[in-house]
Amino acid sequence: MRARPVLWIVIPCYNEEQVLPLTAPLFIRKLRQLEEDGRISRRSRILFVNDGSTDKTWEIIRKTAEEHEECIGICQSRNRGHQNAVLAGLMEAKDRCDITISIDCDGQDDLNAMDEMVDKYLAGAEVVYGVRSQRKTDTWFKRTTAQMFYRLMNMMGAEVVYNHADYRLISAKVLQHFADFEEVNIFLRGMVPLVGFPSDTVYYERNVRLAGESHYPLRKMLALAFNGITSLSVKPITLITTFGIGFSILGVILMIWAIVQACLGNTVAGWTSTVCIICLLGGIQLISLGVLGQYIGKTYLETKRRPRYIISARTWEPETRHWIEENDTGNESTEKEQIGNI
Ligand code: UDP
Ligand code: MG
């Protein structure tokens, strides 16, 4: 059995002024309970990542950090998307804790699953995936499109854990290696399994959002699936090649048929069929070029080596206030004030 770990709960927040005041106390209560149960160290923290919100989210995070010692916040310089926000939080946490749990801030994921996640870590797992046992509370449309998302991902060669979103425990050990994955197009669900190490699964029920609205409409979900597929797999290119071979064979058969017809002296059929074939092939070629373009575009972006996240403000100072010193409470509020005002 492992020693009591220092846990950092990483919570991405984007325009969540409605839900954050409701869920922040729940996260704090959960952390205290985990500490009291003796599962985690009392030096554990909750890290809110403000993903460039345009509403009062950052103010709420700063206020929460001032009022509660166990809460801290970082702010991205602009909205970079959910995946980058989680990554920013995980990278901030990796050298300061033993384990991290990433969770959405809207209260949809059952906090009680954390107990089991930590237990599984204590029993030896380095990654514990939170998997939704059912989606009764989602609308039929959301449920169906989400299921199609996972099927499509797996069909296209991006292996993801079915019904697992971004609620998971990752140990600092895994994160150290994860930091070596330097790609810019991030799809955490598909990347974490690539790091390896022993993993386990915890099942939980997904609730409805406590307040506010989803930031993942169908359009964004499709974009995420497309990003995941093209970031993790080259299967679409293989599919295009297969299509290409199929159509070439068909073309040869048609050619032979046309020659035979010409030899027999039959008039060649009207132009409609020709036009249809041209259109069909033209369409397929365009799609193929589009997909190839996606890969080239990604290569282009990767070669730029842009930073994957930029933290513009913190509610704490990593250098002067070292976590691991438990009794170092210092002149905390003034310190936070100063940092907040930068
Ligand atoms: N989120 C984020 N940046 C974004 C969009 C969303 O940090 O650009 C956060 C959001 O605040 C929430 C989580 O990602 O904590 C999941 O978003 P949401 O609940 O809207 O998605 P859904 O659960 O409906 O798929
Ligand atoms: Mg949600």
mmCIF file of C-alpha atoms and ligand atoms in Angstrom:
data_model
loop_
_atom_site.group_PDB
_atom_site.id
_atom_site.type_symbol
_atom_site.label_atom_id
_atom_site.label_comp_id
_atom_site.label_asym_id
_atom_site.label_seq_id
_atom_site.Cartn_x
_atom_site.Cartn_y
_atom_site.Cartn_z
ATOM 1 C CA MET A 1 0.000 0.000 0.000
ATOM 2 C CA ARG A 2 1.260 3.478 -0.890
ATOM 3 C CA ALA A 3 1.657 6.436 1.461
ATOM 4 C CA ARG A 4 -1.044 9.093 1.631
ATOM 5 C CA PRO A 5 -0.631 11.098 -1.595
ATOM 6 C CA VAL A 6 -0.815 14.844 -2.123
ATOM 7 C CA LEU A 7 -3.788 15.294 -4.468
ATOM 8 C CA TRP A 8 -4.387 18.223 -6.794
ATOM 9 C CA ILE A 9 -7.863 18.429 -8.274
ATOM 10 C CA VAL A 10 -7.644 20.206 -11.642
ATOM 11 C CA ILE A 11 -10.807 21.991 -12.770
ATOM 12 C CA PRO A 12 -11.110 23.802 -16.121
ATOM 13 C CA CYS A 13 -13.590 26.689 -16.063
ATOM 14 C CA TYR A 14 -14.835 28.682 -19.029
ATOM 15 C CA ASN A 15 -17.602 31.219 -18.527
ATOM 16 C CA GLU A 16 -18.914 29.343 -15.523
ATOM 17 C CA GLU A 17 -20.055 32.214 -13.276
ATOM 18 C CA GLN A 18 -23.408 30.523 -12.856
ATOM 19 C CA VAL A 19 -22.220 27.105 -11.823
ATOM 20 C CA LEU A 20 -18.922 27.794 -10.035
ATOM 21 C CA PRO A 21 -20.443 29.317 -6.877
ATOM 22 C CA LEU A 22 -22.523 26.139 -6.579
ATOM 23 C CA THR A 23 -19.830 23.573 -7.277
ATOM 24 C CA ALA A 24 -16.736 25.150 -5.633
ATOM 25 C CA PRO A 25 -18.080 24.409 -2.093
ATOM 26 C CA LEU A 26 -18.783 20.819 -3.211
ATOM 27 C CA PHE A 27 -15.185 20.370 -4.376
ATOM 28 C CA ILE A 28 -13.858 21.835 -1.119
ATOM 29 C CA ARG A 29 -16.116 19.586 0.940
ATOM 30 C CA LYS A 30 -14.977 16.569 -1.045
ATOM 31 C CA LEU A 31 -11.301 17.417 -0.542
ATOM 32 C CA ARG A 32 -11.833 17.781 3.216
ATOM 33 C CA GLN A 33 -13.672 14.473 3.376
ATOM 34 C CA LEU A 34 -10.877 12.704 1.488
ATOM 35 C CA GLU A 35 -8.374 14.226 3.924
ATOM 36 C CA GLU A 36 -10.413 13.273 6.955
ATOM 37 C CA ASP A 37 -10.807 9.722 5.693
ATOM 38 C CA GLY A 38 -7.032 9.532 5.610
ATOM 39 C CA ARG A 39 -6.969 8.814 1.884
ATOM 40 C CA ILE A 40 -4.949 11.887 0.906
ATOM 41 C CA SER A 41 -2.463 14.284 2.485
ATOM 42 C CA ARG A 42 -3.631 17.500 4.131
ATOM 43 C CA ARG A 43 -1.432 19.398 1.711
ATOM 44 C CA SER A 44 -3.800 18.565 -1.142
ATOM 45 C CA ARG A 45 -5.178 21.384 -3.263
ATOM 46 C CA ILE A 46 -7.921 22.346 -5.693
ATOM 47 C CA LEU A 47 -6.614 24.087 -8.804
ATOM 48 C CA PHE A 48 -9.091 26.078 -10.876
ATOM 49 C CA VAL A 49 -7.962 26.871 -14.410
ATOM 50 C CA ASN A 50 -9.721 29.871 -15.886
ATOM 51 C CA ASP A 51 -9.759 29.312 -19.628
ATOM 52 C CA GLY A 52 -9.937 32.947 -20.711
ATOM 53 C CA SER A 53 -13.504 33.471 -19.516
ATOM 54 C CA THR A 54 -15.231 36.677 -20.494
ATOM 55 C CA ASP A 55 -17.568 36.673 -17.498
ATOM 56 C CA LYS A 56 -16.886 36.829 -13.738
ATOM 57 C CA THR A 57 -15.338 33.346 -13.503
ATOM 58 C CA TRP A 58 -11.808 34.595 -12.685
ATOM 59 C CA GLU A 59 -13.116 36.929 -9.982
ATOM 60 C CA ILE A 60 -14.981 34.023 -8.424
ATOM 61 C CA ILE A 61 -11.847 31.857 -8.538
ATOM 62 C CA ARG A 62 -9.738 34.616 -6.948
ATOM 63 C CA LYS A 63 -12.288 35.121 -4.216
ATOM 64 C CA THR A 64 -12.481 31.391 -3.527
ATOM 65 C CA ALA A 65 -8.666 31.241 -3.382
ATOM 66 C CA GLU A 66 -8.594 34.118 -0.897
ATOM 67 C CA GLU A 67 -11.178 32.534 1.342
ATOM 68 C CA HIS A 68 -9.926 28.964 1.226
ATOM 69 C CA GLU A 69 -6.315 28.039 1.689
ATOM 70 C CA GLU A 70 -6.704 24.778 -0.197
ATOM 71 C CA CYS A 71 -7.942 26.519 -3.353
ATOM 72 C CA ILE A 72 -5.716 28.104 -5.952
ATOM 73 C CA GLY A 73 -6.298 29.362 -9.455
ATOM 74 C CA ILE A 74 -4.449 29.996 -12.665
ATOM 75 C CA CYS A 75 -5.685 32.041 -15.559
ATOM 76 C CA GLN A 76 -4.998 31.425 -19.222
ATOM 77 C CA SER A 77 -4.287 34.541 -21.244
ATOM 78 C CA ARG A 78 -7.219 33.709 -23.553
ATOM 79 C CA ASN A 79 -9.670 30.938 -24.303
ATOM 80 C CA ARG A 80 -7.695 27.958 -25.590
ATOM 81 C CA GLY A 81 -10.311 25.243 -25.229
ATOM 82 C CA HIS A 82 -11.073 22.603 -22.654
ATOM 83 C CA GLN A 83 -8.192 20.258 -23.522
ATOM 84 C CA ASN A 84 -5.534 22.963 -23.255
ATOM 85 C CA ALA A 85 -7.036 24.224 -20.004
ATOM 86 C CA VAL A 86 -6.826 20.761 -18.438
ATOM 87 C CA LEU A 87 -3.289 20.369 -19.755
ATOM 88 C CA ALA A 88 -2.253 23.731 -18.276
ATOM 89 C CA GLY A 89 -3.583 22.596 -14.897
ATOM 90 C CA LEU A 90 -1.924 19.190 -15.053
ATOM 91 C CA MET A 91 1.445 20.686 -15.985
ATOM 92 C CA GLU A 92 1.121 23.219 -13.171
ATOM 93 C CA ALA A 93 0.407 20.379 -10.753
ATOM 94 C CA LYS A 94 2.866 17.756 -11.895
ATOM 95 C CA ASP A 95 5.871 18.793 -9.777
ATOM 96 C CA ARG A 96 3.864 19.724 -6.716
ATOM 97 C CA CYS A 97 1.747 16.692 -6.007
ATOM 98 C CA ASP A 98 1.654 12.909 -6.148
ATOM 99 C CA ILE A 99 -1.640 12.553 -7.983
ATOM 100 C CA THR A 100 -4.054 14.729 -9.963
ATOM 101 C CA ILE A 101 -7.729 14.294 -10.677
ATOM 102 C CA SER A 102 -9.158 16.328 -13.540
ATOM 103 C CA ILE A 103 -12.878 17.029 -13.471
ATOM 104 C CA ASP A 104 -15.307 19.455 -15.140
ATOM 105 C CA CYS A 105 -16.557 22.287 -12.983
ATOM 106 C CA ASP A 106 -20.254 21.854 -13.748
ATOM 107 C CA GLY A 107 -21.040 19.131 -11.204
ATOM 108 C CA GLN A 108 -21.999 16.588 -13.883
ATOM 109 C CA ASP A 109 -19.385 14.078 -12.801
ATOM 110 C CA ASP A 110 -20.007 12.335 -9.501
ATOM 111 C CA LEU A 111 -17.458 13.600 -6.958
ATOM 112 C CA ASN A 112 -17.856 10.464 -4.863
ATOM 113 C CA ALA A 113 -16.049 8.461 -7.549
ATOM 114 C CA MET A 114 -12.863 10.180 -6.308
ATOM 115 C CA ASP A 115 -12.773 7.916 -3.222
ATOM 116 C CA GLU A 116 -12.557 4.845 -5.395
ATOM 117 C CA MET A 117 -10.092 6.528 -7.757
ATOM 118 C CA VAL A 118 -7.689 7.248 -4.894
ATOM 119 C CA ASP A 119 -8.188 3.723 -3.514
ATOM 120 C CA LYS A 120 -7.262 2.276 -6.902
ATOM 121 C CA TYR A 121 -4.165 4.479 -6.987
ATOM 122 C CA LEU A 122 -3.240 3.291 -3.502
ATOM 123 C CA ALA A 123 -3.650 -0.254 -4.766
ATOM 124 C CA GLY A 124 -1.130 0.348 -7.545
ATOM 125 C CA ALA A 125 -2.836 1.991 -10.564
ATOM 126 C CA GLU A 126 -1.103 5.024 -12.049
ATOM 127 C CA VAL A 127 -4.083 6.141 -14.157
ATOM 128 C CA VAL A 128 -7.722 5.676 -13.157
ATOM 129 C CA TYR A 129 -10.366 6.445 -15.796
ATOM 130 C CA GLY A 130 -13.774 7.671 -14.707
ATOM 131 C CA VAL A 131 -16.314 5.972 -16.948
ATOM 132 C CA ARG A 132 -19.989 6.916 -17.116
ATOM 133 C CA SER A 133 -22.091 3.889 -16.341
ATOM 134 C CA GLN A 134 -25.126 5.493 -17.950
ATOM 135 C CA ARG A 135 -26.223 8.678 -19.593
ATOM 136 C CA LYS A 136 -29.854 8.810 -18.526
ATOM 137 C CA THR A 137 -29.657 12.479 -17.641
ATOM 138 C CA ASP A 138 -28.295 13.571 -21.021
ATOM 139 C CA THR A 139 -30.782 14.364 -23.748
ATOM 140 C CA TRP A 140 -31.380 11.622 -26.338
ATOM 141 C CA PHE A 141 -29.563 13.724 -28.909
ATOM 142 C CA LYS A 142 -26.501 14.318 -26.720
ATOM 143 C CA ARG A 143 -26.388 10.641 -25.756
ATOM 144 C CA THR A 144 -26.650 9.370 -29.335
ATOM 145 C CA THR A 145 -24.149 11.847 -30.754
ATOM 146 C CA ALA A 146 -21.730 11.089 -27.904
ATOM 147 C CA GLN A 147 -22.013 7.359 -28.595
ATOM 148 C CA MET A 148 -21.400 7.958 -32.291
ATOM 149 C CA PHE A 149 -18.366 10.000 -31.283
ATOM 150 C CA TYR A 150 -16.738 7.068 -29.455
ATOM 151 C CA ARG A 151 -17.621 4.584 -32.231
ATOM 152 C CA LEU A 152 -16.223 6.883 -34.907
ATOM 153 C CA MET A 153 -13.052 7.488 -32.899
ATOM 154 C CA ASN A 154 -12.374 3.787 -32.459
ATOM 155 C CA MET A 155 -13.260 2.949 -36.078
ATOM 156 C CA MET A 156 -10.784 5.548 -37.230
ATOM 157 C CA GLY A 157 -7.984 4.144 -35.122
ATOM 158 C CA ALA A 158 -7.935 6.632 -32.228
ATOM 159 C CA GLU A 159 -8.329 4.315 -29.266
ATOM 160 C CA VAL A 160 -10.326 5.901 -26.490
ATOM 161 C CA VAL A 161 -11.935 4.406 -23.397
ATOM 162 C CA TYR A 162 -15.669 4.137 -24.114
ATOM 163 C CA ASN A 163 -17.787 6.710 -22.270
ATOM 164 C CA HIS A 164 -14.748 8.170 -20.536
ATOM 165 C CA ALA A 165 -14.487 11.947 -20.734
ATOM 166 C CA ASP A 166 -11.851 13.943 -18.906
ATOM 167 C CA TYR A 167 -12.612 12.793 -15.367
ATOM 168 C CA ARG A 168 -9.543 10.817 -14.422
ATOM 169 C CA LEU A 169 -6.787 10.340 -11.914
ATOM 170 C CA ILE A 170 -3.244 10.603 -13.232
ATOM 171 C CA SER A 171 -0.198 10.151 -11.026
ATOM 172 C CA ALA A 172 2.635 12.682 -11.130
ATOM 173 C CA LYS A 173 4.871 9.886 -12.375
ATOM 174 C CA VAL A 174 2.753 9.472 -15.514
ATOM 175 C CA LEU A 175 2.519 13.252 -15.935
ATOM 176 C CA GLN A 176 6.313 13.556 -15.971
ATOM 177 C CA HIS A 177 6.353 11.309 -19.026
ATOM 178 C CA PHE A 178 3.230 12.899 -20.455
ATOM 179 C CA ALA A 179 5.084 16.230 -20.491
ATOM 180 C CA ASP A 180 7.355 14.737 -23.166
ATOM 181 C CA PHE A 181 4.418 14.542 -25.573
ATOM 182 C CA GLU A 182 5.013 17.899 -27.127
ATOM 183 C CA GLU A 183 2.240 18.007 -29.690
ATOM 184 C CA VAL A 184 0.093 21.074 -30.022
ATOM 185 C CA ASN A 185 -3.156 19.396 -31.107
ATOM 186 C CA ILE A 186 -4.089 17.833 -27.833
ATOM 187 C CA PHE A 187 -6.658 15.125 -27.304
ATOM 188 C CA LEU A 188 -6.079 13.979 -23.733
ATOM 189 C CA ARG A 189 -8.442 11.010 -23.851
ATOM 190 C CA GLY A 190 -6.479 9.454 -26.646
ATOM 191 C CA MET A 191 -3.043 10.524 -25.416
ATOM 192 C CA VAL A 192 -3.115 9.356 -21.790
ATOM 193 C CA PRO A 193 -3.444 5.647 -22.742
ATOM 194 C CA LEU A 194 -0.395 6.107 -24.993
ATOM 195 C CA VAL A 195 1.811 6.889 -21.976
ATOM 196 C CA GLY A 196 1.148 3.397 -20.643
ATOM 197 C CA PHE A 197 1.549 2.358 -16.962
ATOM 198 C CA PRO A 198 -1.016 0.282 -15.023
ATOM 199 C CA SER A 199 -4.517 1.722 -15.266
ATOM 200 C CA ASP A 200 -7.911 1.003 -13.763
ATOM 201 C CA THR A 201 -11.508 2.138 -14.218
ATOM 202 C CA VAL A 202 -14.134 3.578 -11.907
ATOM 203 C CA TYR A 203 -17.801 3.690 -12.928
ATOM 204 C CA TYR A 204 -20.066 6.573 -11.951
ATOM 205 C CA GLU A 205 -23.383 8.079 -12.915
ATOM 206 C CA ARG A 206 -23.440 11.313 -14.825
ATOM 207 C CA ASN A 207 -25.732 14.016 -13.490
ATOM 208 C CA VAL A 208 -27.244 17.021 -15.173
ATOM 209 C CA ARG A 209 -25.322 20.277 -15.242
ATOM 210 C CA LEU A 210 -26.033 22.190 -12.013
ATOM 211 C CA ALA A 211 -26.338 25.510 -13.862
ATOM 212 C CA GLY A 212 -25.308 27.256 -17.064
ATOM 213 C CA GLU A 213 -25.089 25.685 -20.487
ATOM 214 C CA SER A 214 -22.896 23.108 -22.179
ATOM 215 C CA HIS A 215 -19.937 24.442 -24.156
ATOM 216 C CA TYR A 216 -19.920 21.301 -26.265
ATOM 217 C CA PRO A 217 -22.656 21.552 -28.881
ATOM 218 C CA LEU A 218 -22.624 19.074 -31.801
ATOM 219 C CA ARG A 219 -20.380 21.356 -33.842
ATOM 220 C CA LYS A 220 -17.641 21.377 -31.178
ATOM 221 C CA MET A 221 -18.051 17.663 -30.538
ATOM 222 C CA LEU A 222 -17.518 16.922 -34.231
ATOM 223 C CA ALA A 223 -14.490 19.217 -34.214
ATOM 224 C CA LEU A 224 -13.126 17.354 -31.175
ATOM 225 C CA ALA A 225 -13.676 13.990 -32.884
ATOM 226 C CA PHE A 226 -12.005 15.204 -36.052
ATOM 227 C CA ASN A 227 -9.111 16.646 -34.086
ATOM 228 C CA GLY A 228 -8.785 13.424 -32.106
ATOM 229 C CA ILE A 229 -8.771 11.259 -35.218
ATOM 230 C CA THR A 230 -6.329 13.333 -37.214
ATOM 231 C CA SER A 231 -4.073 13.888 -34.186
ATOM 232 C CA LEU A 232 -3.845 10.263 -33.209
ATOM 233 C CA SER A 233 -4.263 8.156 -36.302
ATOM 234 C CA VAL A 234 -3.488 8.038 -40.015
ATOM 235 C CA LYS A 235 -6.387 5.681 -40.700
ATOM 236 C CA PRO A 236 -8.281 8.230 -42.846
ATOM 237 C CA ILE A 237 -5.317 8.299 -45.231
ATOM 238 C CA THR A 238 -5.370 4.504 -45.406
ATOM 239 C CA LEU A 239 -9.108 4.655 -46.142
ATOM 240 C CA ILE A 240 -8.512 7.108 -48.975
ATOM 241 C CA THR A 241 -5.915 4.799 -50.460
ATOM 242 C CA THR A 242 -8.398 1.898 -50.238
ATOM 243 C CA PHE A 243 -11.056 4.032 -51.938
ATOM 244 C CA GLY A 244 -8.535 5.031 -54.579
ATOM 245 C CA ILE A 245 -7.663 1.398 -55.321
ATOM 246 C CA GLY A 246 -11.368 0.459 -55.450
ATOM 247 C CA PHE A 247 -12.198 3.218 -57.901
ATOM 248 C CA SER A 248 -9.155 2.504 -60.052
ATOM 249 C CA ILE A 249 -10.280 -1.123 -60.445
ATOM 250 C CA LEU A 250 -13.769 0.094 -61.340
ATOM 251 C CA GLY A 251 -12.243 2.527 -63.844
ATOM 252 C CA VAL A 252 -10.278 -0.251 -65.552
ATOM 253 C CA ILE A 253 -13.413 -2.433 -65.793
ATOM 254 C CA LEU A 254 -15.330 0.495 -67.307
ATOM 255 C CA MET A 255 -12.536 1.127 -69.784
ATOM 256 C CA ILE A 256 -12.533 -2.507 -70.918
ATOM 257 C CA TRP A 257 -16.306 -2.363 -71.228
ATOM 258 C CA ALA A 258 -16.116 0.849 -73.305
ATOM 259 C CA ILE A 259 -13.488 -0.684 -75.610
ATOM 260 C CA VAL A 260 -15.544 -3.867 -76.032
ATOM 261 C CA GLN A 261 -18.632 -1.766 -76.823
ATOM 262 C CA ALA A 262 -16.659 0.294 -79.345
ATOM 263 C CA CYS A 263 -15.314 -2.926 -81.005
ATOM 264 C CA LEU A 264 -18.834 -4.298 -81.236
ATOM 265 C CA GLY A 265 -19.849 -1.116 -83.005
ATOM 266 C CA ASN A 266 -22.374 -0.051 -80.372
ATOM 267 C CA THR A 267 -22.759 3.645 -79.820
ATOM 268 C CA VAL A 268 -21.282 4.810 -76.594
ATOM 269 C CA ALA A 269 -23.960 5.750 -74.087
ATOM 270 C CA GLY A 270 -24.861 9.410 -73.644
ATOM 271 C CA TRP A 271 -22.804 11.927 -71.790
ATOM 272 C CA THR A 272 -24.849 11.639 -68.556
ATOM 273 C CA SER A 273 -22.939 8.620 -67.331
ATOM 274 C CA THR A 274 -19.627 10.302 -68.164
ATOM 275 C CA VAL A 275 -20.589 13.453 -66.320
ATOM 276 C CA CYS A 276 -21.770 11.381 -63.326
ATOM 277 C CA ILE A 277 -18.451 9.577 -63.116
ATOM 278 C CA ILE A 278 -16.515 12.822 -63.423
ATOM 279 C CA CYS A 279 -18.616 14.400 -60.683
ATOM 280 C CA LEU A 280 -18.266 11.392 -58.437
ATOM 281 C CA LEU A 281 -14.537 11.173 -58.874
ATOM 282 C CA GLY A 282 -14.182 14.925 -58.579
ATOM 283 C CA GLY A 283 -15.990 14.818 -55.231
ATOM 284 C CA ILE A 284 -13.936 11.982 -53.902
ATOM 285 C CA GLN A 285 -10.736 13.676 -54.984
ATOM 286 C CA LEU A 286 -11.743 16.859 -53.247
ATOM 287 C CA ILE A 287 -12.544 15.061 -49.988
ATOM 288 C CA SER A 288 -9.245 13.222 -50.208
ATOM 289 C CA LEU A 289 -7.378 16.436 -50.782
ATOM 290 C CA GLY A 290 -9.208 17.973 -47.836
ATOM 291 C CA VAL A 291 -8.220 15.201 -45.467
ATOM 292 C CA LEU A 292 -4.637 15.238 -46.706
ATOM 293 C CA GLY A 293 -4.690 18.983 -46.207
ATOM 294 C CA GLN A 294 -5.683 18.474 -42.578
ATOM 295 C CA TYR A 295 -2.610 16.397 -41.949
ATOM 296 C CA ILE A 296 -0.374 18.870 -43.735
ATOM 297 C CA GLY A 297 -1.947 21.687 -41.756
ATOM 298 C CA LYS A 298 -1.281 19.829 -38.532
ATOM 299 C CA THR A 299 2.337 19.161 -39.494
ATOM 300 C CA TYR A 300 2.647 22.849 -40.167
ATOM 301 C CA LEU A 301 1.237 23.767 -36.769
ATOM 302 C CA GLU A 302 3.405 21.227 -34.981
ATOM 303 C CA THR A 303 6.569 22.582 -36.593
ATOM 304 C CA LYS A 304 5.795 26.017 -35.200
ATOM 305 C CA ARG A 305 6.220 24.707 -31.634
ATOM 306 C CA ARG A 306 3.887 27.298 -30.235
ATOM 307 C CA PRO A 307 3.346 27.242 -26.479
ATOM 308 C CA ARG A 308 0.357 25.092 -25.672
ATOM 309 C CA TYR A 309 -0.873 27.359 -22.912
ATOM 310 C CA ILE A 310 0.058 30.708 -21.443
ATOM 311 C CA ILE A 311 -0.702 31.490 -17.816
ATOM 312 C CA SER A 312 -1.271 35.202 -17.345
ATOM 313 C CA ALA A 313 -2.087 35.326 -13.627
ATOM 314 C CA ARG A 314 -1.982 33.153 -10.528
ATOM 315 C CA THR A 315 -3.553 33.368 -7.126
ATOM 316 C CA TRP A 316 -0.293 32.096 -5.679
ATOM 317 C CA GLU A 317 3.419 32.380 -6.276
ATOM 318 C CA PRO A 318 4.993 29.014 -7.098
ATOM 319 C CA GLU A 319 8.540 30.077 -6.205
ATOM 320 C CA THR A 320 8.071 31.848 -2.894
ATOM 321 C CA ARG A 321 5.334 29.672 -1.485
ATOM 322 C CA HIS A 322 6.388 26.093 -1.612
ATOM 323 C CA TRP A 323 3.529 23.792 -1.065
ATOM 324 C CA ILE A 324 5.199 21.022 0.484
ATOM 325 C CA GLU A 325 6.067 23.142 3.570
ATOM 326 C CA GLU A 326 2.937 22.575 5.580
ATOM 327 C CA ASN A 327 3.420 25.170 8.312
ATOM 328 C CA ASP A 328 4.431 27.952 5.939
ATOM 329 C CA THR A 329 1.245 30.004 6.009
ATOM 330 C CA GLY A 330 3.070 33.392 5.924
ATOM 331 C CA ASN A 331 1.384 36.611 4.944
ATOM 332 C CA GLU A 332 -0.965 34.863 2.639
ATOM 333 C CA SER A 333 -3.769 37.228 1.779
ATOM 334 C CA THR A 334 -1.461 40.135 0.973
ATOM 335 C CA GLU A 335 0.591 37.863 -1.188
ATOM 336 C CA LYS A 336 -2.463 36.704 -3.089
ATOM 337 C CA GLU A 337 -3.694 40.252 -3.425
ATOM 338 C CA GLN A 338 -0.421 41.372 -4.953
ATOM 339 C CA ILE A 339 -0.320 38.519 -7.404
ATOM 340 C CA GLY A 340 -3.929 39.004 -8.344
ATOM 341 C CA ASN A 341 -3.298 42.651 -9.171
ATOM 342 C CA ILE A 342 -0.381 42.045 -11.511
HETATM 343 N N1 UDP B 1 -14.371 24.375 -20.782
HETATM 344 C C1 UDP B 1 -13.160 25.067 -20.896
HETATM 345 N N2 UDP B 1 -12.894 25.725 -22.068
HETATM 346 C C2 UDP B 1 -13.745 25.733 -23.143
HETATM 347 C C3 UDP B 1 -14.963 24.981 -23.015
HETATM 348 C C4 UDP B 1 -15.244 24.324 -21.836
HETATM 349 O O1 UDP B 1 -12.361 25.086 -19.962
HETATM 350 O O2 UDP B 1 -13.439 26.368 -24.157
HETATM 351 C C5 UDP B 1 -14.670 23.661 -19.529
HETATM 352 C C6 UDP B 1 -16.009 23.959 -18.905
HETATM 353 O O3 UDP B 1 -15.955 25.076 -18.044
HETATM 354 C C7 UDP B 1 -16.317 22.666 -18.146
HETATM 355 C C8 UDP B 1 -15.667 21.608 -19.001
HETATM 356 O O4 UDP B 1 -14.716 22.276 -19.837
HETATM 357 O O5 UDP B 1 -15.713 22.640 -16.864
HETATM 358 C C9 UDP B 1 -16.650 20.816 -19.838
HETATM 359 O O6 UDP B 1 -17.470 21.676 -20.592
HETATM 360 P P1 UDP B 1 -19.045 21.487 -20.719
HETATM 361 O O7 UDP B 1 -19.632 21.096 -19.407
HETATM 362 O O8 UDP B 1 -19.589 22.729 -21.332
HETATM 363 O O9 UDP B 1 -19.150 20.280 -21.755
HETATM 364 P P2 UDP B 1 -20.165 19.004 -21.719
HETATM 365 O O10 UDP B 1 -20.059 18.427 -20.333
HETATM 366 O O11 UDP B 1 -21.502 19.516 -22.020
HETATM 367 O O12 UDP B 1 -19.626 18.072 -22.767
HETATM 368 MG MG MG B 2 -20.487 19.435 -18.682
#
